[in-house]
Tab-separated table of C-alpha atoms in Angstrom:
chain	number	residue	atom	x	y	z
V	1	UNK	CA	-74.053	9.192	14.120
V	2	UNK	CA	-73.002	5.595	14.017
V	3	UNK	CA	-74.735	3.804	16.724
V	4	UNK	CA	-74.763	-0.043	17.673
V	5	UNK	CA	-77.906	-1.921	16.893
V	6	UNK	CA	-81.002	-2.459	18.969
V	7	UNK	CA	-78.973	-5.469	20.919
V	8	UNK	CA	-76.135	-3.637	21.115
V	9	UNK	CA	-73.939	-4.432	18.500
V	10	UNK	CA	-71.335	-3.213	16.483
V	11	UNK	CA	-71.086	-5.647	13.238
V	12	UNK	CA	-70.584	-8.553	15.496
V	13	UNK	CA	-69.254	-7.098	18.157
V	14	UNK	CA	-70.661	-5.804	21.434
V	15	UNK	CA	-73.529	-7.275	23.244
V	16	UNK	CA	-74.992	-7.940	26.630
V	17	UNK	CA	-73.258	-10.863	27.652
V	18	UNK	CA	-74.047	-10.100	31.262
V	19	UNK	CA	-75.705	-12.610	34.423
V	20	UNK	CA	-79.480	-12.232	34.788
V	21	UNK	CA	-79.229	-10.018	37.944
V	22	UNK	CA	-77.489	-7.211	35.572
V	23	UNK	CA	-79.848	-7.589	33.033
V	24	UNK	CA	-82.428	-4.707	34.491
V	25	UNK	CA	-79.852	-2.407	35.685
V	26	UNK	CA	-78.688	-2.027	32.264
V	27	UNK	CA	-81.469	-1.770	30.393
V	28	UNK	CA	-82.502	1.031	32.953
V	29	UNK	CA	-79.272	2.833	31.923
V	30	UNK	CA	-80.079	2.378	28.517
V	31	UNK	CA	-83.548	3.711	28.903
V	32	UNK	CA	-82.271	6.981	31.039
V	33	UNK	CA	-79.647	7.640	28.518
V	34	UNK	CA	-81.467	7.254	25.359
V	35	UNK	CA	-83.936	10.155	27.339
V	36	UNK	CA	-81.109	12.003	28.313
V	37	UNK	CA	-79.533	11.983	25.089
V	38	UNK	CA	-82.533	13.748	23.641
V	39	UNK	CA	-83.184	16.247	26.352
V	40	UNK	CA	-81.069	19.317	25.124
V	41	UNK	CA	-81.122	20.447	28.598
V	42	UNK	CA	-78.845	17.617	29.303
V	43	UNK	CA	-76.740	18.513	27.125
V	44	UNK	CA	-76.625	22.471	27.943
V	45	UNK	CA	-75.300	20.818	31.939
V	46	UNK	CA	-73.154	18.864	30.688
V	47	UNK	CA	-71.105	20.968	28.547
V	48	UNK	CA	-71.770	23.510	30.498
V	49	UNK	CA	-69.556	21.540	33.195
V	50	UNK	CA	-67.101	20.869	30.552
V	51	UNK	CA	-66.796	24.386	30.290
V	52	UNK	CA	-66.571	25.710	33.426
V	53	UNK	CA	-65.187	22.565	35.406
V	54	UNK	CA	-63.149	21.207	32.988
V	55	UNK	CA	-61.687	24.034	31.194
V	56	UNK	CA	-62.530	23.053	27.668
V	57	UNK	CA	-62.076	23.186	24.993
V	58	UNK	CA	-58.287	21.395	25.694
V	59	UNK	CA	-56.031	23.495	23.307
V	60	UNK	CA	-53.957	21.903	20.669
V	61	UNK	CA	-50.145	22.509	20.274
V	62	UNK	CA	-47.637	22.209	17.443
V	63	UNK	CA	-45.050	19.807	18.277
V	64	UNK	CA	-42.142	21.403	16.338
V	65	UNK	CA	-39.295	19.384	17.879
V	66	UNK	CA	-40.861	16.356	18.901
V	67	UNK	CA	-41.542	15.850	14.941
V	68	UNK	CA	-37.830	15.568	13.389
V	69	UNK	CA	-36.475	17.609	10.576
V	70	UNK	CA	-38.429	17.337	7.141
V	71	UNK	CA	-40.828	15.130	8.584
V	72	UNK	CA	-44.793	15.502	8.999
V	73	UNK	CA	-46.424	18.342	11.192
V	74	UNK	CA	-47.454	16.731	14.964
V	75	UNK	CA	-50.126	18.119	16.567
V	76	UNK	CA	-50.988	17.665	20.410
V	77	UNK	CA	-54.533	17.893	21.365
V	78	UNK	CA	-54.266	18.305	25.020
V	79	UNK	CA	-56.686	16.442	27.381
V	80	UNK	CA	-53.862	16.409	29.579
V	81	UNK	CA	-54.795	20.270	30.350
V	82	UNK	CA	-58.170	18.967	31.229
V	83	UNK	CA	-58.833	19.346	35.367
V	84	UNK	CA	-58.310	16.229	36.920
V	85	UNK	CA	-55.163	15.869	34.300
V	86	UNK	CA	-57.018	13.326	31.607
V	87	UNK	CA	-59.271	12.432	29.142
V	88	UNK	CA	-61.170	10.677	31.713
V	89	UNK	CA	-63.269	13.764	33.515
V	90	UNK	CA	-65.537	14.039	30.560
V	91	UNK	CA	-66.798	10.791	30.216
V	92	UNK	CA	-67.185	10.813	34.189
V	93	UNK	CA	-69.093	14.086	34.216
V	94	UNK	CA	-71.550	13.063	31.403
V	95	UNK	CA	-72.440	9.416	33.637
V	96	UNK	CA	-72.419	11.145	37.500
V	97	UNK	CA	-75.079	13.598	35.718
V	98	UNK	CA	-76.995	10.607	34.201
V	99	UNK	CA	-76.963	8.969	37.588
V	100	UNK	CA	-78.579	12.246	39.337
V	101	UNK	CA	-81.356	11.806	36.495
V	102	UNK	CA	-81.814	8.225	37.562
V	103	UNK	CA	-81.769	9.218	41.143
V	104	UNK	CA	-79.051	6.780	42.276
V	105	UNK	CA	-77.079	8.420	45.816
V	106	UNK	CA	-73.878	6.498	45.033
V	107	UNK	CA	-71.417	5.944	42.313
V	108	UNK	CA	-68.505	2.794	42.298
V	109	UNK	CA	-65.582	3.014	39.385
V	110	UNK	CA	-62.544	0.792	38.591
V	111	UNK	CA	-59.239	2.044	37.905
V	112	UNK	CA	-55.810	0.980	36.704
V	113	UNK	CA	-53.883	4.099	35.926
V	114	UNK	CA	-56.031	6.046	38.607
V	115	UNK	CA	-56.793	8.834	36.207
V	116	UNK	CA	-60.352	7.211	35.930
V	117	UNK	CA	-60.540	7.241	39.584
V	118	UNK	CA	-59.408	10.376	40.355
V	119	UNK	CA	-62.371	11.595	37.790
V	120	UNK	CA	-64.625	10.023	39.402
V	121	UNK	CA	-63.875	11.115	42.977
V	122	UNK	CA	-63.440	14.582	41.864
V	123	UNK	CA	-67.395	14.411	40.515
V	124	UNK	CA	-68.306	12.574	43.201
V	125	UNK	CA	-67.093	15.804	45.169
V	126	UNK	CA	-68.248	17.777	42.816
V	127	UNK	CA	-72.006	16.852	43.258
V	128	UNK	CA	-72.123	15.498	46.664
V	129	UNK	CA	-72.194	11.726	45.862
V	130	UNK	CA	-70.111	8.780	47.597
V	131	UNK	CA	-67.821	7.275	45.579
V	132	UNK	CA	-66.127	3.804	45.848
V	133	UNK	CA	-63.395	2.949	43.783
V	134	UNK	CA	-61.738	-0.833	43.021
V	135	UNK	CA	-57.958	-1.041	41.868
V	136	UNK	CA	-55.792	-3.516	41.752
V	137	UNK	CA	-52.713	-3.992	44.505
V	138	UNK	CA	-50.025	-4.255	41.854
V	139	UNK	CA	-51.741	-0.630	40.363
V	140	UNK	CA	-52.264	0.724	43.815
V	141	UNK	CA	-48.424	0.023	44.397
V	142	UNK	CA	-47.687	2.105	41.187
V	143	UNK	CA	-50.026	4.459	41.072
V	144	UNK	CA	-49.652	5.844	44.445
V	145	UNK	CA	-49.831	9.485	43.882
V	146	UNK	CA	-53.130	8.627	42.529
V	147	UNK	CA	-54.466	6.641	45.222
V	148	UNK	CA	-53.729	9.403	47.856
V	149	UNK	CA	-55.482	12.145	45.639
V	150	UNK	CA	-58.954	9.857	45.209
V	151	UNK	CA	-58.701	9.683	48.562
V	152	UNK	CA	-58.211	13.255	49.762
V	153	UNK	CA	-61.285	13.605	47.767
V	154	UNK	CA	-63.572	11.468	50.018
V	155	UNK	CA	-63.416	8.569	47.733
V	156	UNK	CA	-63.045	4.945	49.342
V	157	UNK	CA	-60.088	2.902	47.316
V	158	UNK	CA	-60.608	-0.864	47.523
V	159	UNK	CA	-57.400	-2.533	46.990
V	160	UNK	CA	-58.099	-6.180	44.940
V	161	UNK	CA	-55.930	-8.557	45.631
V	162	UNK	CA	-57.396	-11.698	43.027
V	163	UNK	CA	-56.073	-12.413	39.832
V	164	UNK	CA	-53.409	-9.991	38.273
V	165	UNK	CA	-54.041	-7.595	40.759
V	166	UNK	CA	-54.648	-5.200	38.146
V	167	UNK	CA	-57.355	-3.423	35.864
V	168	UNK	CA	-58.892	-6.408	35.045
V	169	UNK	CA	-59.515	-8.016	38.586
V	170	UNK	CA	-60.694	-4.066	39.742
V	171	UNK	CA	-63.531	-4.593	37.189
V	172	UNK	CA	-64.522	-7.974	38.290
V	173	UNK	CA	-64.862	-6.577	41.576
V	174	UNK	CA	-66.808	-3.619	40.721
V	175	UNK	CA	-69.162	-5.841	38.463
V	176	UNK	CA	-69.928	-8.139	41.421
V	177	UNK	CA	-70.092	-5.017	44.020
V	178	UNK	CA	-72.530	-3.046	41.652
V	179	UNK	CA	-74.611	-6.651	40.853
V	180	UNK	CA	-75.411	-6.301	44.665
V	181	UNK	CA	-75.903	-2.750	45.183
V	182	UNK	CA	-77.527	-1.583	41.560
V	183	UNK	CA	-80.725	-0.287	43.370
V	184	UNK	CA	-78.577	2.946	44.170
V	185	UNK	CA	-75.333	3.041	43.000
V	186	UNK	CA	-74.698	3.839	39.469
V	187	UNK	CA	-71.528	2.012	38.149
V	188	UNK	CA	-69.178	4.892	36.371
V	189	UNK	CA	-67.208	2.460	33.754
V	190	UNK	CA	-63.779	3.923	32.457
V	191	UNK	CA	-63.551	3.285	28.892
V	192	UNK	CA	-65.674	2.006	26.058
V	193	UNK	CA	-65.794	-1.538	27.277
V	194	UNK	CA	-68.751	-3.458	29.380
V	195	UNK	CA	-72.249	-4.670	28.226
V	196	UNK	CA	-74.179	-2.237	26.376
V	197	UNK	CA	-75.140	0.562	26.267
V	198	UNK	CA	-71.747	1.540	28.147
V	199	UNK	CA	-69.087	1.416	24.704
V	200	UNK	CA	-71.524	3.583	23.533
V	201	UNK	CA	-72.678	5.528	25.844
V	202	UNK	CA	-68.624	6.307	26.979
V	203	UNK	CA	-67.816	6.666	23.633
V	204	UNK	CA	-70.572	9.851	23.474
V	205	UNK	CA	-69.679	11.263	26.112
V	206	UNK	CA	-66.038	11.296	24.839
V	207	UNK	CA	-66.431	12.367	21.047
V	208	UNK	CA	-66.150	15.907	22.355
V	209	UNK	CA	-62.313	15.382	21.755
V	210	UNK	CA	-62.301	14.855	18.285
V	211	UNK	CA	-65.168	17.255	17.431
V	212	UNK	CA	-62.606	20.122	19.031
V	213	UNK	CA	-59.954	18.761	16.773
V	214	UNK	CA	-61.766	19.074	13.633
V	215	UNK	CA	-63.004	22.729	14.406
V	216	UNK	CA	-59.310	23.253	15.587
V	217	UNK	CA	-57.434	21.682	12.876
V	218	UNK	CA	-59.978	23.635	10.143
V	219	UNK	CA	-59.291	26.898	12.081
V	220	UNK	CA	-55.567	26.750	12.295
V	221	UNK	CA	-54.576	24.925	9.229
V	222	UNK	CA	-57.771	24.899	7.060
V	223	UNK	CA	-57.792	21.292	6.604
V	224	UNK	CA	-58.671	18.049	8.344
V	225	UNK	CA	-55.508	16.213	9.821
V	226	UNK	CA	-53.906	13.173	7.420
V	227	UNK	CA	-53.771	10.841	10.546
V	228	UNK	CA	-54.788	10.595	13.798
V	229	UNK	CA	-52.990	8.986	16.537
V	230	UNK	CA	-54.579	7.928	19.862
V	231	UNK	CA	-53.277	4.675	22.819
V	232	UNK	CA	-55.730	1.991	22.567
V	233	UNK	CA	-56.284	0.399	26.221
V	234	UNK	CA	-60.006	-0.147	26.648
V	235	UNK	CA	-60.070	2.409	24.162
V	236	UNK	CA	-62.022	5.782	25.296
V	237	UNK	CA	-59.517	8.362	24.402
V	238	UNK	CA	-58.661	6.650	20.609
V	239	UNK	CA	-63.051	6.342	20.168
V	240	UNK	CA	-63.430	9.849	21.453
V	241	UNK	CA	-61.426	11.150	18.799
V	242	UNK	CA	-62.130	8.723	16.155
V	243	UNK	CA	-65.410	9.517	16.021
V	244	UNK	CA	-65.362	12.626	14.939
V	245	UNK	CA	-63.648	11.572	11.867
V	246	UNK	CA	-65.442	8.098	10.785
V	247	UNK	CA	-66.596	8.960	7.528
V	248	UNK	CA	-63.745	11.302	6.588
V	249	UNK	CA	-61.822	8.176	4.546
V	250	UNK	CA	-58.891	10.614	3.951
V	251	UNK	CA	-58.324	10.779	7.771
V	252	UNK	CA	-56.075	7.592	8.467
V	253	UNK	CA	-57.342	6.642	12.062
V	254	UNK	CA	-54.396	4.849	14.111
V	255	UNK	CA	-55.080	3.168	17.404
V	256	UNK	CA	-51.756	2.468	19.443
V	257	UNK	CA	-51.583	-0.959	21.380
V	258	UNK	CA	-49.484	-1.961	24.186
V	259	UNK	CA	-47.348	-4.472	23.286
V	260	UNK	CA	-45.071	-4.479	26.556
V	261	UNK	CA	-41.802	-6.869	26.562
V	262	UNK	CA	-43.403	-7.355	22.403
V	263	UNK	CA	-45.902	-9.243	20.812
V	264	UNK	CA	-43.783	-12.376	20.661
V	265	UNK	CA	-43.848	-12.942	24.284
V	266	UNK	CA	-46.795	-13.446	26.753
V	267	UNK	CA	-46.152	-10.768	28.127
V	268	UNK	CA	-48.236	-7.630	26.432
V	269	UNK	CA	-51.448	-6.096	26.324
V	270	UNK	CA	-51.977	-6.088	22.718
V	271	UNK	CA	-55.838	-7.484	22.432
V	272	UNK	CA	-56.255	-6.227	18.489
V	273	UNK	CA	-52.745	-7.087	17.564
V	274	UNK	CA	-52.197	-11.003	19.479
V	275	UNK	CA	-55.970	-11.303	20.877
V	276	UNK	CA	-58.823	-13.345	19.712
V	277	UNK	CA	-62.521	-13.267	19.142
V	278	UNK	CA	-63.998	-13.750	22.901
V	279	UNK	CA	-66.574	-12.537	25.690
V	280	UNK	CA	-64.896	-10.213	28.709
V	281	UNK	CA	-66.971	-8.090	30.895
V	282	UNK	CA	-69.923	-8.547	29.199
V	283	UNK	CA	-69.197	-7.747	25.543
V	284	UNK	CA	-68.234	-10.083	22.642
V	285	UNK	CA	-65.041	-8.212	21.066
V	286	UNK	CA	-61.033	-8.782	21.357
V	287	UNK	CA	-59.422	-10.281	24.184
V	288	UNK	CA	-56.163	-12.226	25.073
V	289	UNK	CA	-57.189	-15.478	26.160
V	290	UNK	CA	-55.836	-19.513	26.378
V	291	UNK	CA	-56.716	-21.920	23.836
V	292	UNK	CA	-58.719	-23.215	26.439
V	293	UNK	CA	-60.912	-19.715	26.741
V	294	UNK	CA	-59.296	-18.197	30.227
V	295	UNK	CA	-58.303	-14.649	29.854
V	296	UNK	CA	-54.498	-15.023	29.941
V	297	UNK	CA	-52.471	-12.260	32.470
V	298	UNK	CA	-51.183	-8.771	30.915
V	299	UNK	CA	-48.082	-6.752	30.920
V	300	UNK	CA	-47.601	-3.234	30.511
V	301	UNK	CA	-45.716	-0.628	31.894
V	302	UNK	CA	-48.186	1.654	31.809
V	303	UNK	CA	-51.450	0.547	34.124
V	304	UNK	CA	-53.776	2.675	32.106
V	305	UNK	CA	-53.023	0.297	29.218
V	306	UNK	CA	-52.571	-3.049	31.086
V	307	UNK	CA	-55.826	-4.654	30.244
V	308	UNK	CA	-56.685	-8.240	28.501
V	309	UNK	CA	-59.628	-6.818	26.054
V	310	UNK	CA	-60.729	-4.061	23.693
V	311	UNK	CA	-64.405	-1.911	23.176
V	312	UNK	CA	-66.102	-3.484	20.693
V	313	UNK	CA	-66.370	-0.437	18.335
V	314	UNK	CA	-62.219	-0.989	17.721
V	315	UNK	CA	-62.974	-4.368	16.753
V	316	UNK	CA	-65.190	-3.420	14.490
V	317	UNK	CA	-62.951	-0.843	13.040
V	318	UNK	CA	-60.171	-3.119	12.909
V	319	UNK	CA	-62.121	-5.774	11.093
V	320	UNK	CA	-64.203	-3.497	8.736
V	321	UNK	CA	-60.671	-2.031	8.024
V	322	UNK	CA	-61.620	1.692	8.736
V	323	UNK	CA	-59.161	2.131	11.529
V	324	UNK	CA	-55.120	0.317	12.083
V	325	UNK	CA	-54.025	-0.940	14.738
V	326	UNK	CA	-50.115	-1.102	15.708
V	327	UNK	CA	-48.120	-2.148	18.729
V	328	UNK	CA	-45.589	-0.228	20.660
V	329	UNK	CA	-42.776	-1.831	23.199
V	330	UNK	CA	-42.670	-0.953	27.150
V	331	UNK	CA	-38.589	0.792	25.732
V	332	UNK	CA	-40.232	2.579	22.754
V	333	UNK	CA	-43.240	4.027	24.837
V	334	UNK	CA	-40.339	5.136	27.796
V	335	UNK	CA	-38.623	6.641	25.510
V	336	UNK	CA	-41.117	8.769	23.688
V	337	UNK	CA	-42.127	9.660	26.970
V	338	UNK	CA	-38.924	11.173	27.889
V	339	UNK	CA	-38.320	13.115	24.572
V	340	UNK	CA	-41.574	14.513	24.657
V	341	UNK	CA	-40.794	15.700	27.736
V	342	UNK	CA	-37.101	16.957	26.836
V	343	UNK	CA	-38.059	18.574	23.933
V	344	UNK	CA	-41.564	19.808	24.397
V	345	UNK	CA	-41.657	20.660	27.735
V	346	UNK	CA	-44.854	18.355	28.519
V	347	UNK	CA	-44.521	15.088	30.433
V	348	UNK	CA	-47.274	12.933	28.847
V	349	UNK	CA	-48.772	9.705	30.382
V	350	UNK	CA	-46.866	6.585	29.821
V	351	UNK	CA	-50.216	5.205	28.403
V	352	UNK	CA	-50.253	8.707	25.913
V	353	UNK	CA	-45.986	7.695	25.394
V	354	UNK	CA	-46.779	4.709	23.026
V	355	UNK	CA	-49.373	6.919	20.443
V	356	UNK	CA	-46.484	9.239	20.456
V	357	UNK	CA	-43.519	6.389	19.802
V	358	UNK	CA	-45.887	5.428	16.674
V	359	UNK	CA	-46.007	9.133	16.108
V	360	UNK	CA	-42.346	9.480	15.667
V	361	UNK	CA	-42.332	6.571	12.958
V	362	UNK	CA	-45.361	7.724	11.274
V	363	UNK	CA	-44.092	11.337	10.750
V	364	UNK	CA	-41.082	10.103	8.988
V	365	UNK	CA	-42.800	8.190	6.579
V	366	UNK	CA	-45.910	10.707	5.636
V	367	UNK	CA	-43.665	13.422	4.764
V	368	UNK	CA	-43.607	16.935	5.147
V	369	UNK	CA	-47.709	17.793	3.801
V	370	UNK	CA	-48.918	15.139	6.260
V	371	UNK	CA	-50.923	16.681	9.544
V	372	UNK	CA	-50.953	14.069	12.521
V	373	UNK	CA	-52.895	14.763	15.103
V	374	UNK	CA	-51.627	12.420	18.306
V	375	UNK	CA	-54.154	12.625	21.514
V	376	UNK	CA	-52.420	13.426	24.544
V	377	UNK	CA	-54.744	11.750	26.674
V	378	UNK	CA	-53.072	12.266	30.212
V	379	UNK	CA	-50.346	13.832	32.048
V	380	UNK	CA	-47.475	12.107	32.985
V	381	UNK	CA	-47.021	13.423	36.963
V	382	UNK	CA	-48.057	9.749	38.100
V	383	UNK	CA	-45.469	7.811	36.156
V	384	UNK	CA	-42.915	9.811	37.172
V	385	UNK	CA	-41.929	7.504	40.189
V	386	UNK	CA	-41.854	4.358	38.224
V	387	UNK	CA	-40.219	5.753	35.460
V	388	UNK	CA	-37.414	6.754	38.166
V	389	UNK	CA	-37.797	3.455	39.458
V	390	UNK	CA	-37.365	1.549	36.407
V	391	UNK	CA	-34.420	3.321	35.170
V	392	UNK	CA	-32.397	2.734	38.925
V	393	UNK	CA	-33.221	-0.654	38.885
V	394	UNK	CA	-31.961	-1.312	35.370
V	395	UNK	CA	-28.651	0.521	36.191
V	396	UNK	CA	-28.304	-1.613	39.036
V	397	UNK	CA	-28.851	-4.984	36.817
V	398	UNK	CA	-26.261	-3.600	34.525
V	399	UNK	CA	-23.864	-2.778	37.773
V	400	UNK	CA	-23.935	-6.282	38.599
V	401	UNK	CA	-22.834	-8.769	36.256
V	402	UNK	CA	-24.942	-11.935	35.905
């Protein structure tokens, strides 16, 4: 298992760049999870839940005309079939059940795409706890369909209105919420971001994906896959099913950036590909920033993906060499999206889209023995609107001559 060192570190990235107030709440984590990690019955619960909640193991499906004519084999692995519709529910399940050890009554989560959220609220359900979530008003606006499903679960949505409005300004909130409330509320975080232990703890809790896929691949093709394909946001879906594959140097590990209008504009979310070396949210890794320092405001179409930094563990990768990182356009990921969904029948997340516009490229240039494996790590249901959105605004710009 590769785990950061005692500070928290991987290589030189990671940390505990947190105020003093958060300094005890997260070494109590740390402590609880480091007991819980070797308690098998722990374990036995929470797979259990992954079983019988979740519905895993998520299947994976040849994608025989998403991958053109004479190119390389595409495989889906399909979190999207998970309950709750993403990646997100098993990372969610592993923390709620570490907060019951810890004996915190009430959880608080961030969102941008919602998926995260709607995880969260559907544990909270799940095992009777109170859950408070913190999105931004531009993702609230977009994400609707999400917002009204944490909601019918009992959870309480806090729109933020600072900043960006978006994923980053949700988890300033939540950070400043959870520095005043940390004597019972355990603070669910999304992805492999945030002081430690939390990249590593998330990332745990998440390497169930790619330990599936490596059973799976072996079972239905005899082989490990060539490449692996997963969106890089914070970066829990990519780690999840990186991990599984780390020391395997014939498995090319790909992690898909956003890189919105493109990387030659300010406007992306590309923290590997146009970022540099910072702090954000309590851990030294990637980030887009000013010369001056300030974390400098995101674009992406897809929420899930529209946030200034990385985990550290992808910075790592990226800088040890072990894992590529690539950039895909707000047009490229759209339209991946919709011939996935033409073609295969599945309508992916827009955040999922961009792994499988790299996916299309890829293919073509492996050749026929390659075996990619892309991580589908959401459904698509709650980009539907904008998508439909998008498309009638753009045919009225091109209705109306400038």
């Amino acid at each position: 298992m590769h785990k950061p060192d005692e500070r928290g570190y991987f290589g030189e990235f990671g940390g505990r760049w947190v105020p003093e107030v958060l300094v005890k709440p997260l070494a109590d984590v740390e402590a609880a999870m480091s007991e819980a990690f070797a308690d098998p019955s722990f374990w036995d619960e929470f797979h259990g839940l992954l079983s019988e909640y979740v519905g895993r193991p998520s299947p994976i499906t040849t994608a025989k005309r998403f991958a053109q004519p004479r190119s390389a084999t595409i495989v889906f692995k399909r979190e999207d079939l998970n309950h709750t519709g993403a990646h997100k529910v098993n990372n969610t399940i592993g923390q709620a059940l570490l907060a019951k050890r810890m004996g915190k009554t009430h959880l608080i989560a961030e969102t941008g795409a919602g998926q995260h959220g709607v995880a969260v609220a559907t544990i909270g359900a799940k095992l009777g706890l109170p859950v408070d979530v913190y999105m931004g008003a531009v993702d609230v606006e977009r994400q609707a369909l999400n917002v009204y499903v944490m909601r019918l679960l009992g959870a309480t949505v806090h729109e933020v209105t600072g900043g960006t409005q978006t994923l980053k300004d949700a988890t300033n909130e939540a950070f400043r919420v959870w520095a005043s409330q940390c004597d019972d509320t355990f603070y669910v975080i999304g992805s492999v971001v945030g002081a430690h232990p939390y990249p590593f703890m998330v990332r745990e809790f998440q390497r169930i994906i790619g330990d599936e896929v490596r059973v799976q691949c072996q079972g239905k093709f005899g082989r490990l896959p060539s490449d692996i394909i997963a969106c890089v946001g914070g970066g829990s879906n990519a780690m999840g099913i990186f991990t599984a594959f780390i020391d395997d140097r014939n498995v090319n590990l790909w992690g898909v950036e956003a890189a919105g209008k493109g990387l030659n504009t300010p406007e992306n979310a590309a923290a590997l590909a146009a970022g540099s070396i910072g702090v954000l949210h309590g851990s030294r890794s990637y980030l887009l920033q000013t010369n001056e320092g300030q974390v400098r405001p995101t674009h992406s179409v897809s929420a899930g993906l529209d946030y200034p930094g990385v985990g550290p563990e992808h910075a790592f990768l990226k800088d040890s060499g072990r894992a590529k990182y690539v950039a895909v356009t707000d047009a490229e990921a759209i339209a991946a999206f919709k011939a996935c969904a033409s073609m295969e029948g599945i309508i992916p997340a827009l955040e999922s889209a961009h792994a499988l516009a790299y996916a299309e490229k890829l293919a073509k240039e492996r050749g026929e023995e390659a075996l990619i494996v892309v991580n589908l790590s959401g459904r698509g249901d709650k980009d539907v609107t904008q998508i439909e959105k998008a498309e009638a605004e753009a045919m009225f710009t091109e209705a109306v001559p400038a």
